[in-house]
Amino acid sequence: MRLNRGPFRALVLLVLTVVAVGACSSSTAPKSDGASTTSRAAAGTPAKFVRPGCTTARGAAPKSAAVDPAKPAEMDITSFDGTVIRAHWFPNPSATKATVMPTVLKGPGWSQPGDVNTASKGDGIFGDLNIANLWAEGYNVLTWDPRGFGKSGGVVSTNDPDHEGKDAQVLVDWVATQPGVQLDALGDPRMGMVGGSYGGDIQIVLAIQDCRVDAIVPTIAWHSLSTSLYKADTVKQGWGDQLYGFAKNFKLDPHITSAYDSGHATGAISAEDAAWFKSRGPGDAISRITIPTLFIEGTVDTLFTLDEAVTNYEVLNAKGVPTAMIWFCGGHGVCLTQAGDETYNGRAAIDWLAHYVKNDTAVKLGPGFSTVDQNGDRFVSGSYPPAPGAPVTAKGSGSLALAATTVDVAKPVPGAPVAALGSVANSITPARATNGLDVTVDFPKPALVLGAPKLTVTYKGTTPPGEKPTRVFAQIVDPATGLVLGNQITPLKVDLDGASHTLTVPLELVVFSATAGAKLTLQLVASTVAYAQPRLGGSVDFTAISLELPTTTGLRLAK
């Protein structure tokens, strides 16, 4: 949305030479410039969530073009290093100097500009919140074009804390100068964040380095680009092609192009490129977050798999940070089974923001952990992981020819949701192999499979010399539907030197409700559309294959 730029209010021109140290301090109660108007019942005067040891000091207010701060506007804000960031300001129509409201920052996905759609209601493409939803709940909204994308300047640095992270800090500085914005202290707006994928990770980046963020809802975000894009030192070429294709016309850091080119040429990336992606975190830095965090991740997300959210969640939960996690059938992938209630994510996000940003303790939060199975049924527990049940096991053996994998066509079950990313993800979604090595898993009684299956293989094999790495891949298929569980496939690093080796690896996390008499099929395959093609030719003799599927008795069916 572009509106005529009127005279800039004097407030924005004021220079904040130093924001008070302790603006986010845990030693004093937060201050407010006024009462926030919300769409929910009043909850008395609940205390704001207090982050231990949090202080901040900021410098001058950022420069921007003149706008009428009481109306939606598009403007350029000069970041810390002179880079111009295109921002989109959507003050709540009911906010005034006398009736101030909290603010939500909403980041976009990879290669996308900031959201400017104020008409659409309901959930966005990833179960994210639209501007209209946030307005209705009593928030101002700021969106922006990330560095290097849209109409922002600079080079795409993949949510680098020292670039995109600092850009986001400057945006918070700007928000703190606007009328109608609720403040906790000078330069410290009452604020939360939402957004999916790239817009999910920037929340984590900002929350790590700026205590002014009060609560976040990162959706389909990552823990590490090493484990997500380069699992087992194997290039996730399917998604790499898509992501590079989306962004190739923008100004990218050279490491992005270098990794893309070497991945295509050799199926691997250089140590320098691997280190660069790893530095984009959050990795171990996630432990620095002290604010309430709701992680939302997709069971069929083949880019940022469930393990990414679980790792982030477990770090914060172990520290006692208010943390919850939702798994849904969606994300960077295609939900080919029943999805269940597709409004669940949005409602949970709204409640999270109300409880921790508005401090409306009358709003009750959902369970600490929830997930859906292939039938669309939702199961919940107080935390993750829920109590374990007895594992279901299977054993087998056999030989696998290292020839390109041929697959059946994956077809959605009746009633599966319309695939929002179907045109993108269908071509890189793993499917049942017709030339894989199969091991049958039997369920003598009902069980709820939840977590990472453990695979142990003893093998020996040979393959012709070559530059590409030696890999095989493991997936689990439901014969009743012909679908791969969660569309997930895991690379296995194998040494094909003719000697015998034993390897134990966790497979990607899955969810599956098994009835008595149900069967699953473990498949070992030589290649996949999800990852770069490994070295082919020769064969592998698996003398022993052992699979252990984790189950749980600690989940209850949601009402």
mmCIF file of C-alpha atoms in Angstrom, residues 153-503:
data_model
loop_
_atom_site.group_PDB
_atom_site.id
_atom_site.type_symbol
_atom_site.label_atom_id
_atom_site.label_comp_id
_atom_site.label_asym_id
_atom_site.label_seq_id
_atom_site.Cartn_x
_atom_site.Cartn_y
_atom_site.Cartn_z
ATOM 1 C CA GLY A 153 18.943 -2.024 -0.474
ATOM 2 C CA GLY A 154 21.932 -4.075 0.573
ATOM 3 C CA VAL A 155 23.026 -7.658 0.064
ATOM 4 C CA VAL A 156 21.004 -10.694 1.132
ATOM 5 C CA SER A 157 22.849 -12.160 4.109
ATOM 6 C CA THR A 158 20.301 -14.810 5.164
ATOM 7 C CA ASN A 159 19.203 -13.302 8.487
ATOM 8 C CA ASP A 160 22.721 -12.583 9.650
ATOM 9 C CA PRO A 161 22.542 -11.090 13.178
ATOM 10 C CA ASP A 162 25.020 -8.393 12.154
ATOM 11 C CA HIS A 163 22.964 -7.309 9.138
ATOM 12 C CA GLU A 164 19.297 -8.365 8.976
ATOM 13 C CA GLY A 165 19.272 -8.629 12.778
ATOM 14 C CA LYS A 166 20.504 -5.059 13.196
ATOM 15 C CA ASP A 167 18.069 -3.896 10.518
ATOM 16 C CA ALA A 168 15.232 -5.279 12.649
ATOM 17 C CA GLN A 169 16.575 -3.440 15.684
ATOM 18 C CA VAL A 170 16.462 -0.184 13.751
ATOM 19 C CA LEU A 171 12.846 -0.901 12.818
ATOM 20 C CA VAL A 172 12.027 -1.313 16.510
ATOM 21 C CA ASP A 173 13.738 2.037 17.168
ATOM 22 C CA TRP A 174 11.445 3.613 14.584
ATOM 23 C CA VAL A 175 8.288 2.033 15.973
ATOM 24 C CA ALA A 176 9.133 3.406 19.427
ATOM 25 C CA THR A 177 8.843 6.984 18.103
ATOM 26 C CA GLN A 178 5.315 6.643 16.720
ATOM 27 C CA PRO A 179 2.141 7.984 18.340
ATOM 28 C CA GLY A 180 -0.428 5.336 19.199
ATOM 29 C CA VAL A 181 2.349 2.904 20.158
ATOM 30 C CA GLN A 182 2.324 1.494 23.672
ATOM 31 C CA LEU A 183 5.711 1.791 25.358
ATOM 32 C CA ASP A 184 7.236 0.062 28.349
ATOM 33 C CA ALA A 185 9.944 2.720 28.545
ATOM 34 C CA LEU A 186 11.546 5.298 26.319
ATOM 35 C CA GLY A 187 12.504 3.555 23.072
ATOM 36 C CA ASP A 188 10.960 0.248 24.191
ATOM 37 C CA PRO A 189 7.640 -0.523 22.483
ATOM 38 C CA ARG A 190 5.379 -3.251 23.793
ATOM 39 C CA MET A 191 5.734 -5.674 20.919
ATOM 40 C CA GLY A 192 5.544 -9.197 19.604
ATOM 41 C CA MET A 193 6.536 -10.822 16.331
ATOM 42 C CA VAL A 194 5.002 -13.263 13.857
ATOM 43 C CA GLY A 195 6.015 -14.622 10.456
ATOM 44 C CA GLY A 196 6.881 -17.843 8.689
ATOM 45 C CA SER A 197 10.094 -19.344 7.305
ATOM 46 C CA TYR A 198 12.562 -16.461 6.745
ATOM 47 C CA GLY A 199 10.088 -14.336 8.700
ATOM 48 C CA GLY A 200 10.107 -16.948 11.445
ATOM 49 C CA ASP A 201 13.855 -17.055 11.860
ATOM 50 C CA ILE A 202 14.262 -13.262 12.021
ATOM 51 C CA GLN A 203 12.132 -13.360 15.165
ATOM 52 C CA ILE A 204 14.641 -15.685 16.797
ATOM 53 C CA VAL A 205 17.565 -13.566 15.589
ATOM 54 C CA LEU A 206 16.077 -10.362 16.980
ATOM 55 C CA ALA A 207 14.950 -11.903 20.272
ATOM 56 C CA ILE A 208 18.490 -13.174 20.871
ATOM 57 C CA GLN A 209 20.034 -9.707 20.572
ATOM 58 C CA ASP A 210 17.322 -7.245 21.612
ATOM 59 C CA CYS A 211 15.434 -7.506 24.888
ATOM 60 C CA ARG A 212 12.674 -5.160 23.745
ATOM 61 C CA VAL A 213 10.850 -8.031 22.027
ATOM 62 C CA ASP A 214 8.189 -9.342 24.420
ATOM 63 C CA ALA A 215 7.010 -12.571 22.741
ATOM 64 C CA ILE A 216 7.542 -14.360 19.433
ATOM 65 C CA VAL A 217 5.737 -16.948 17.313
ATOM 66 C CA PRO A 218 8.324 -18.339 14.847
ATOM 67 C CA THR A 219 6.552 -20.501 12.273
ATOM 68 C CA ILE A 220 8.408 -23.125 10.189
ATOM 69 C CA ALA A 221 11.770 -21.643 11.161
ATOM 70 C CA TRP A 222 15.145 -23.336 11.520
ATOM 71 C CA HIS A 223 17.628 -24.127 14.259
ATOM 72 C CA SER A 224 20.654 -24.435 11.988
ATOM 73 C CA LEU A 225 21.100 -24.139 8.258
ATOM 74 C CA SER A 226 23.699 -26.893 8.595
ATOM 75 C CA THR A 227 21.214 -29.488 9.824
ATOM 76 C CA SER A 228 18.353 -28.248 7.666
ATOM 77 C CA LEU A 229 20.019 -27.572 4.306
ATOM 78 C CA TYR A 230 23.033 -29.880 4.623
ATOM 79 C CA LYS A 231 22.016 -32.860 6.739
ATOM 80 C CA ALA A 232 24.692 -35.558 6.875
ATOM 81 C CA ASP A 233 26.847 -33.307 4.662
ATOM 82 C CA THR A 234 24.343 -33.841 1.848
ATOM 83 C CA VAL A 235 22.992 -30.933 -0.168
ATOM 84 C CA LYS A 236 19.212 -30.603 -0.040
ATOM 85 C CA GLN A 237 19.221 -29.915 -3.759
ATOM 86 C CA GLY A 238 15.463 -30.010 -4.349
ATOM 87 C CA TRP A 239 14.780 -27.084 -2.071
ATOM 88 C CA GLY A 240 18.100 -25.468 -2.947
ATOM 89 C CA ASP A 241 17.004 -25.180 -6.569
ATOM 90 C CA GLN A 242 13.681 -23.664 -5.558
ATOM 91 C CA LEU A 243 15.124 -21.170 -3.089
ATOM 92 C CA TYR A 244 17.905 -20.062 -5.409
ATOM 93 C CA GLY A 245 15.412 -19.722 -8.231
ATOM 94 C CA PHE A 246 13.255 -17.417 -6.119
ATOM 95 C CA ALA A 247 16.185 -15.193 -5.177
ATOM 96 C CA LYS A 248 18.693 -15.322 -8.034
ATOM 97 C CA ASN A 249 17.679 -11.924 -9.447
ATOM 98 C CA PHE A 250 18.420 -10.176 -6.151
ATOM 99 C CA LYS A 251 21.826 -9.164 -4.816
ATOM 100 C CA LEU A 252 22.987 -12.253 -2.929
ATOM 101 C CA ASP A 253 25.994 -12.827 -0.728
ATOM 102 C CA PRO A 254 28.563 -14.755 -2.863
ATOM 103 C CA HIS A 255 28.407 -17.734 -0.486
ATOM 104 C CA ILE A 256 24.812 -18.407 -1.558
ATOM 105 C CA THR A 257 25.715 -18.650 -5.225
ATOM 106 C CA SER A 258 28.898 -20.573 -4.517
ATOM 107 C CA ALA A 259 27.026 -23.204 -2.482
ATOM 108 C CA TYR A 260 24.368 -23.525 -5.157
ATOM 109 C CA ASP A 261 26.921 -24.021 -7.934
ATOM 110 C CA SER A 262 29.069 -26.538 -6.034
ATOM 111 C CA GLY A 263 25.993 -28.439 -4.875
ATOM 112 C CA HIS A 264 24.987 -28.961 -8.479
ATOM 113 C CA ALA A 265 28.480 -29.870 -9.598
ATOM 114 C CA THR A 266 29.548 -32.223 -6.828
ATOM 115 C CA GLY A 267 26.629 -32.771 -4.442
ATOM 116 C CA ALA A 268 28.627 -31.072 -1.670
ATOM 117 C CA ILE A 269 29.633 -27.566 -0.610
ATOM 118 C CA SER A 270 32.950 -26.120 0.525
ATOM 119 C CA ALA A 271 33.955 -25.913 4.178
ATOM 120 C CA GLU A 272 33.941 -22.123 3.863
ATOM 121 C CA ASP A 273 30.377 -22.053 2.536
ATOM 122 C CA ALA A 274 29.258 -24.557 5.180
ATOM 123 C CA ALA A 275 30.685 -22.339 7.931
ATOM 124 C CA TRP A 276 28.978 -19.286 6.450
ATOM 125 C CA PHE A 277 25.554 -20.919 6.486
ATOM 126 C CA LYS A 278 26.121 -22.282 9.983
ATOM 127 C CA SER A 279 26.909 -18.757 11.223
ATOM 128 C CA ARG A 280 23.372 -17.710 10.228
ATOM 129 C CA GLY A 281 22.252 -19.618 13.296
ATOM 130 C CA PRO A 282 20.597 -19.420 15.590
ATOM 131 C CA GLY A 283 22.316 -22.648 16.634
ATOM 132 C CA ASP A 284 23.611 -22.509 20.182
ATOM 133 C CA ALA A 285 22.679 -18.822 20.474
ATOM 134 C CA ILE A 286 19.044 -19.889 20.887
ATOM 135 C CA SER A 287 19.898 -20.347 24.574
ATOM 136 C CA ARG A 288 20.099 -16.561 24.958
ATOM 137 C CA ILE A 289 16.360 -16.151 24.399
ATOM 138 C CA THR A 290 14.460 -15.450 27.615
ATOM 139 C CA ILE A 291 11.042 -14.409 26.285
ATOM 140 C CA PRO A 292 7.887 -16.501 25.704
ATOM 141 C CA THR A 293 8.221 -18.403 22.422
ATOM 142 C CA LEU A 294 5.625 -20.453 20.545
ATOM 143 C CA PHE A 295 7.184 -22.684 17.878
ATOM 144 C CA ILE A 296 4.949 -23.808 14.985
ATOM 145 C CA GLU A 297 6.393 -26.436 12.631
ATOM 146 C CA GLY A 298 5.057 -28.653 9.848
ATOM 147 C CA THR A 299 4.916 -32.450 9.972
ATOM 148 C CA VAL A 300 5.357 -32.463 6.175
ATOM 149 C CA ASP A 301 7.897 -29.641 6.091
ATOM 150 C CA THR A 302 10.780 -31.049 4.059
ATOM 151 C CA LEU A 303 12.906 -27.886 4.200
ATOM 152 C CA PHE A 304 12.907 -27.157 7.932
ATOM 153 C CA THR A 305 11.893 -30.480 9.413
ATOM 154 C CA LEU A 306 10.360 -31.079 12.833
ATOM 155 C CA ASP A 307 13.779 -31.638 14.366
ATOM 156 C CA GLU A 308 14.620 -27.956 13.836
ATOM 157 C CA ALA A 309 11.755 -26.795 16.054
ATOM 158 C CA VAL A 310 12.276 -29.581 18.585
ATOM 159 C CA THR A 311 15.912 -28.576 19.100
ATOM 160 C CA ASN A 312 14.952 -24.928 19.631
ATOM 161 C CA TYR A 313 12.047 -25.856 21.904
ATOM 162 C CA GLU A 314 14.063 -28.204 24.101
ATOM 163 C CA VAL A 315 16.768 -25.604 24.741
ATOM 164 C CA LEU A 316 14.265 -22.983 25.904
ATOM 165 C CA ASN A 317 12.039 -25.407 27.789
ATOM 166 C CA ALA A 318 15.023 -26.737 29.743
ATOM 167 C CA LYS A 319 15.809 -23.176 30.835
ATOM 168 C CA GLY A 320 12.282 -22.583 32.116
ATOM 169 C CA VAL A 321 11.423 -20.045 29.417
ATOM 170 C CA PRO A 322 7.662 -20.054 28.676
ATOM 171 C CA THR A 323 7.673 -22.227 25.567
ATOM 172 C CA ALA A 324 5.150 -24.248 23.572
ATOM 173 C CA MET A 325 5.238 -26.132 20.289
ATOM 174 C CA ILE A 326 2.609 -26.953 17.656
ATOM 175 C CA TRP A 327 2.991 -29.445 14.814
ATOM 176 C CA PHE A 328 0.606 -29.122 11.865
ATOM 177 C CA CYS A 329 0.233 -30.755 8.462
ATOM 178 C CA GLY A 330 1.778 -28.042 6.323
ATOM 179 C CA GLY A 331 4.804 -25.782 6.026
ATOM 180 C CA HIS A 332 7.435 -26.134 3.318
ATOM 181 C CA GLY A 333 5.705 -29.138 1.859
ATOM 182 C CA VAL A 334 2.449 -30.650 0.678
ATOM 183 C CA CYS A 335 -0.087 -32.092 3.102
ATOM 184 C CA LEU A 336 -1.264 -35.229 1.315
ATOM 185 C CA THR A 337 -3.241 -36.584 4.288
ATOM 186 C CA GLN A 338 -6.002 -35.160 6.460
ATOM 187 C CA ALA A 339 -4.975 -31.842 8.027
ATOM 188 C CA GLY A 340 -7.592 -31.454 10.739
ATOM 189 C CA ASP A 341 -8.462 -27.996 12.054
ATOM 190 C CA GLU A 342 -6.484 -25.582 9.886
ATOM 191 C CA THR A 343 -7.418 -22.579 12.051
ATOM 192 C CA TYR A 344 -5.655 -23.981 15.121
ATOM 193 C CA ASN A 345 -2.303 -22.264 14.502
ATOM 194 C CA GLY A 346 -3.790 -18.822 14.062
ATOM 195 C CA ARG A 347 -5.923 -19.028 17.199
ATOM 196 C CA ALA A 348 -2.988 -20.271 19.233
ATOM 197 C CA ALA A 349 -0.773 -17.447 17.964
ATOM 198 C CA ILE A 350 -3.384 -14.808 18.815
ATOM 199 C CA ASP A 351 -3.759 -16.242 22.322
ATOM 200 C CA TRP A 352 0.025 -16.337 22.795
ATOM 201 C CA LEU A 353 0.354 -12.666 21.866
ATOM 202 C CA ALA A 354 -2.607 -11.669 24.015
ATOM 203 C CA HIS A 355 -1.237 -13.494 27.038
ATOM 204 C CA TYR A 356 2.378 -12.369 26.789
ATOM 205 C CA VAL A 357 2.329 -9.090 24.844
ATOM 206 C CA LYS A 358 -0.933 -7.616 26.127
ATOM 207 C CA ASN A 359 -0.445 -9.349 29.476
ATOM 208 C CA ASP A 360 -4.065 -10.443 29.357
ATOM 209 C CA THR A 361 -3.924 -13.375 31.766
ATOM 210 C CA ALA A 362 -7.635 -14.008 31.245
ATOM 211 C CA VAL A 363 -6.613 -15.526 27.919
ATOM 212 C CA LYS A 364 -5.841 -19.156 28.591
ATOM 213 C CA LEU A 365 -3.116 -20.771 26.558
ATOM 214 C CA GLY A 366 -3.314 -24.121 24.855
ATOM 215 C CA PRO A 367 -1.257 -27.192 25.715
ATOM 216 C CA GLY A 368 2.523 -27.080 25.786
ATOM 217 C CA PHE A 369 2.690 -29.504 22.871
ATOM 218 C CA SER A 370 0.212 -30.539 20.197
ATOM 219 C CA THR A 371 0.380 -32.457 16.948
ATOM 220 C CA VAL A 372 -1.838 -33.948 14.255
ATOM 221 C CA ASP A 373 -1.692 -37.448 12.806
ATOM 222 C CA GLN A 374 -2.446 -38.633 9.273
ATOM 223 C CA ASN A 375 -6.169 -38.672 10.070
ATOM 224 C CA GLY A 376 -6.220 -35.010 11.069
ATOM 225 C CA ASP A 377 -6.748 -35.889 14.737
ATOM 226 C CA ARG A 378 -5.039 -33.567 17.196
ATOM 227 C CA PHE A 379 -3.153 -34.961 20.176
ATOM 228 C CA VAL A 380 -1.854 -32.853 23.056
ATOM 229 C CA SER A 381 0.333 -33.019 26.147
ATOM 230 C CA GLY A 382 1.767 -30.642 28.691
ATOM 231 C CA SER A 383 5.222 -30.669 27.129
ATOM 232 C CA TYR A 384 7.508 -32.405 24.653
ATOM 233 C CA PRO A 385 8.526 -35.177 24.614
ATOM 234 C CA PRO A 386 5.457 -36.916 26.004
ATOM 235 C CA ALA A 387 5.798 -40.150 27.959
ATOM 236 C CA PRO A 388 7.217 -42.923 25.746
ATOM 237 C CA GLY A 389 5.585 -46.227 24.955
ATOM 238 C CA ALA A 390 7.148 -49.494 23.900
ATOM 239 C CA PRO A 391 9.019 -49.145 20.587
ATOM 240 C CA VAL A 392 7.878 -51.048 17.530
ATOM 241 C CA THR A 393 10.734 -52.856 15.847
ATOM 242 C CA ALA A 394 11.510 -54.557 12.557
ATOM 243 C CA LYS A 395 14.486 -56.353 11.054
ATOM 244 C CA GLY A 396 15.551 -57.270 7.550
ATOM 245 C CA SER A 397 18.363 -57.574 5.055
ATOM 246 C CA GLY A 398 18.972 -57.411 1.321
ATOM 247 C CA SER A 399 20.849 -55.752 -1.492
ATOM 248 C CA LEU A 400 20.295 -52.358 -3.093
ATOM 249 C CA ALA A 401 21.475 -51.549 -6.609
ATOM 250 C CA LEU A 402 22.827 -48.003 -6.755
ATOM 251 C CA ALA A 403 20.655 -46.928 -9.660
ATOM 252 C CA ALA A 404 18.440 -43.851 -9.836
ATOM 253 C CA THR A 405 15.295 -44.399 -7.780
ATOM 254 C CA THR A 406 12.008 -44.805 -9.625
ATOM 255 C CA VAL A 407 8.830 -43.899 -7.744
ATOM 256 C CA ASP A 408 5.071 -44.094 -7.823
ATOM 257 C CA VAL A 409 3.064 -40.890 -8.144
ATOM 258 C CA ALA A 410 2.151 -39.571 -4.690
ATOM 259 C CA LYS A 411 -1.584 -38.919 -4.572
ATOM 260 C CA PRO A 412 -3.373 -37.077 -1.753
ATOM 261 C CA VAL A 413 -5.971 -38.972 0.233
ATOM 262 C CA PRO A 414 -9.610 -37.870 -0.143
ATOM 263 C CA GLY A 415 -10.222 -34.744 1.894
ATOM 264 C CA ALA A 416 -6.595 -33.602 1.970
ATOM 265 C CA PRO A 417 -6.268 -29.801 1.925
ATOM 266 C CA VAL A 418 -5.552 -27.822 -1.206
ATOM 267 C CA ALA A 419 -1.767 -27.715 -1.516
ATOM 268 C CA ALA A 420 -0.691 -24.098 -1.019
ATOM 269 C CA LEU A 421 2.843 -24.977 -2.117
ATOM 270 C CA GLY A 422 1.852 -27.749 -4.478
ATOM 271 C CA SER A 423 3.375 -26.199 -7.572
ATOM 272 C CA VAL A 424 6.678 -25.794 -5.733
ATOM 273 C CA ALA A 425 6.899 -28.784 -3.431
ATOM 274 C CA ASN A 426 5.219 -31.566 -5.399
ATOM 275 C CA SER A 427 8.225 -32.038 -7.661
ATOM 276 C CA ILE A 428 10.599 -32.427 -4.705
ATOM 277 C CA THR A 429 8.371 -34.543 -2.459
ATOM 278 C CA PRO A 430 9.679 -38.071 -1.766
ATOM 279 C CA ALA A 431 7.387 -40.871 -2.931
ATOM 280 C CA ARG A 432 7.163 -44.646 -2.659
ATOM 281 C CA ALA A 433 10.039 -46.275 -4.532
ATOM 282 C CA THR A 434 9.496 -49.102 -6.990
ATOM 283 C CA ASN A 435 13.137 -50.200 -6.861
ATOM 284 C CA GLY A 436 14.011 -49.771 -3.196
ATOM 285 C CA LEU A 437 15.006 -52.300 -0.531
ATOM 286 C CA ASP A 438 11.914 -52.908 1.634
ATOM 287 C CA VAL A 439 11.556 -53.984 5.256
ATOM 288 C CA THR A 440 8.043 -54.535 6.645
ATOM 289 C CA VAL A 441 6.991 -53.179 10.048
ATOM 290 C CA ASP A 442 4.034 -54.921 11.729
ATOM 291 C CA PHE A 443 1.771 -53.445 14.403
ATOM 292 C CA PRO A 444 0.188 -56.247 16.461
ATOM 293 C CA LYS A 445 -1.718 -53.652 18.492
ATOM 294 C CA PRO A 446 -2.596 -49.944 18.148
ATOM 295 C CA ALA A 447 0.241 -47.481 18.653
ATOM 296 C CA LEU A 448 0.922 -43.792 18.196
ATOM 297 C CA VAL A 449 4.314 -43.382 16.543
ATOM 298 C CA LEU A 450 5.910 -40.081 17.495
ATOM 299 C CA GLY A 451 9.508 -38.986 17.157
ATOM 300 C CA ALA A 452 12.667 -39.997 15.335
ATOM 301 C CA PRO A 453 12.904 -43.661 14.270
ATOM 302 C CA LYS A 454 16.310 -45.218 14.921
ATOM 303 C CA LEU A 455 17.879 -47.128 12.049
ATOM 304 C CA THR A 456 20.914 -49.404 12.398
ATOM 305 C CA VAL A 457 22.435 -51.023 9.329
ATOM 306 C CA THR A 458 25.398 -53.311 8.798
ATOM 307 C CA TYR A 459 26.516 -53.189 5.188
ATOM 308 C CA LYS A 460 29.278 -53.455 2.640
ATOM 309 C CA GLY A 461 29.364 -52.232 -0.924
ATOM 310 C CA THR A 462 31.313 -50.748 -3.782
ATOM 311 C CA THR A 463 30.755 -48.020 -6.330
ATOM 312 C CA PRO A 464 32.900 -46.586 -9.157
ATOM 313 C CA PRO A 465 35.283 -43.733 -8.291
ATOM 314 C CA GLY A 466 33.815 -40.263 -8.592
ATOM 315 C CA GLU A 467 33.595 -36.779 -7.137
ATOM 316 C CA LYS A 468 30.088 -37.088 -5.697
ATOM 317 C CA PRO A 469 29.563 -38.398 -2.160
ATOM 318 C CA THR A 470 28.382 -41.940 -1.413
ATOM 319 C CA ARG A 471 24.912 -41.959 0.123
ATOM 320 C CA VAL A 472 21.742 -43.978 0.446
ATOM 321 C CA PHE A 473 18.445 -42.683 1.784
ATOM 322 C CA ALA A 474 15.814 -44.029 4.177
ATOM 323 C CA GLN A 475 12.062 -43.356 4.149
ATOM 324 C CA ILE A 476 9.003 -45.005 5.721
ATOM 325 C CA VAL A 477 5.922 -45.683 3.585
ATOM 326 C CA ASP A 478 2.324 -46.308 4.600
ATOM 327 C CA PRO A 479 1.168 -49.086 2.220
ATOM 328 C CA ALA A 480 -2.479 -48.215 2.911
ATOM 329 C CA THR A 481 -2.081 -44.830 1.185
ATOM 330 C CA GLY A 482 1.174 -45.302 -0.724
ATOM 331 C CA LEU A 483 2.519 -42.151 0.920
ATOM 332 C CA VAL A 484 5.841 -41.548 2.624
ATOM 333 C CA LEU A 485 5.275 -40.652 6.279
ATOM 334 C CA GLY A 486 5.474 -36.887 6.553
ATOM 335 C CA ASN A 487 7.081 -36.842 3.077
ATOM 336 C CA GLN A 488 10.318 -37.270 5.024
ATOM 337 C CA ILE A 489 13.528 -38.918 3.814
ATOM 338 C CA THR A 490 16.896 -39.099 5.561
ATOM 339 C CA PRO A 491 20.382 -39.291 3.960
ATOM 340 C CA LEU A 492 22.798 -41.935 5.245
ATOM 341 C CA LYS A 493 26.562 -41.463 4.828
ATOM 342 C CA VAL A 494 27.906 -44.821 3.700
ATOM 343 C CA ASP A 495 31.500 -45.935 3.089
ATOM 344 C CA LEU A 496 31.506 -48.056 -0.051
ATOM 345 C CA ASP A 497 35.022 -49.434 0.108
ATOM 346 C CA GLY A 498 34.089 -53.115 0.071
ATOM 347 C CA ALA A 499 34.559 -53.495 3.835
ATOM 348 C CA SER A 500 31.801 -54.140 6.377
ATOM 349 C CA HIS A 501 30.515 -51.146 8.350
ATOM 350 C CA THR A 502 27.770 -50.553 10.921
ATOM 351 C CA LEU A 503 25.887 -47.257 11.062
#
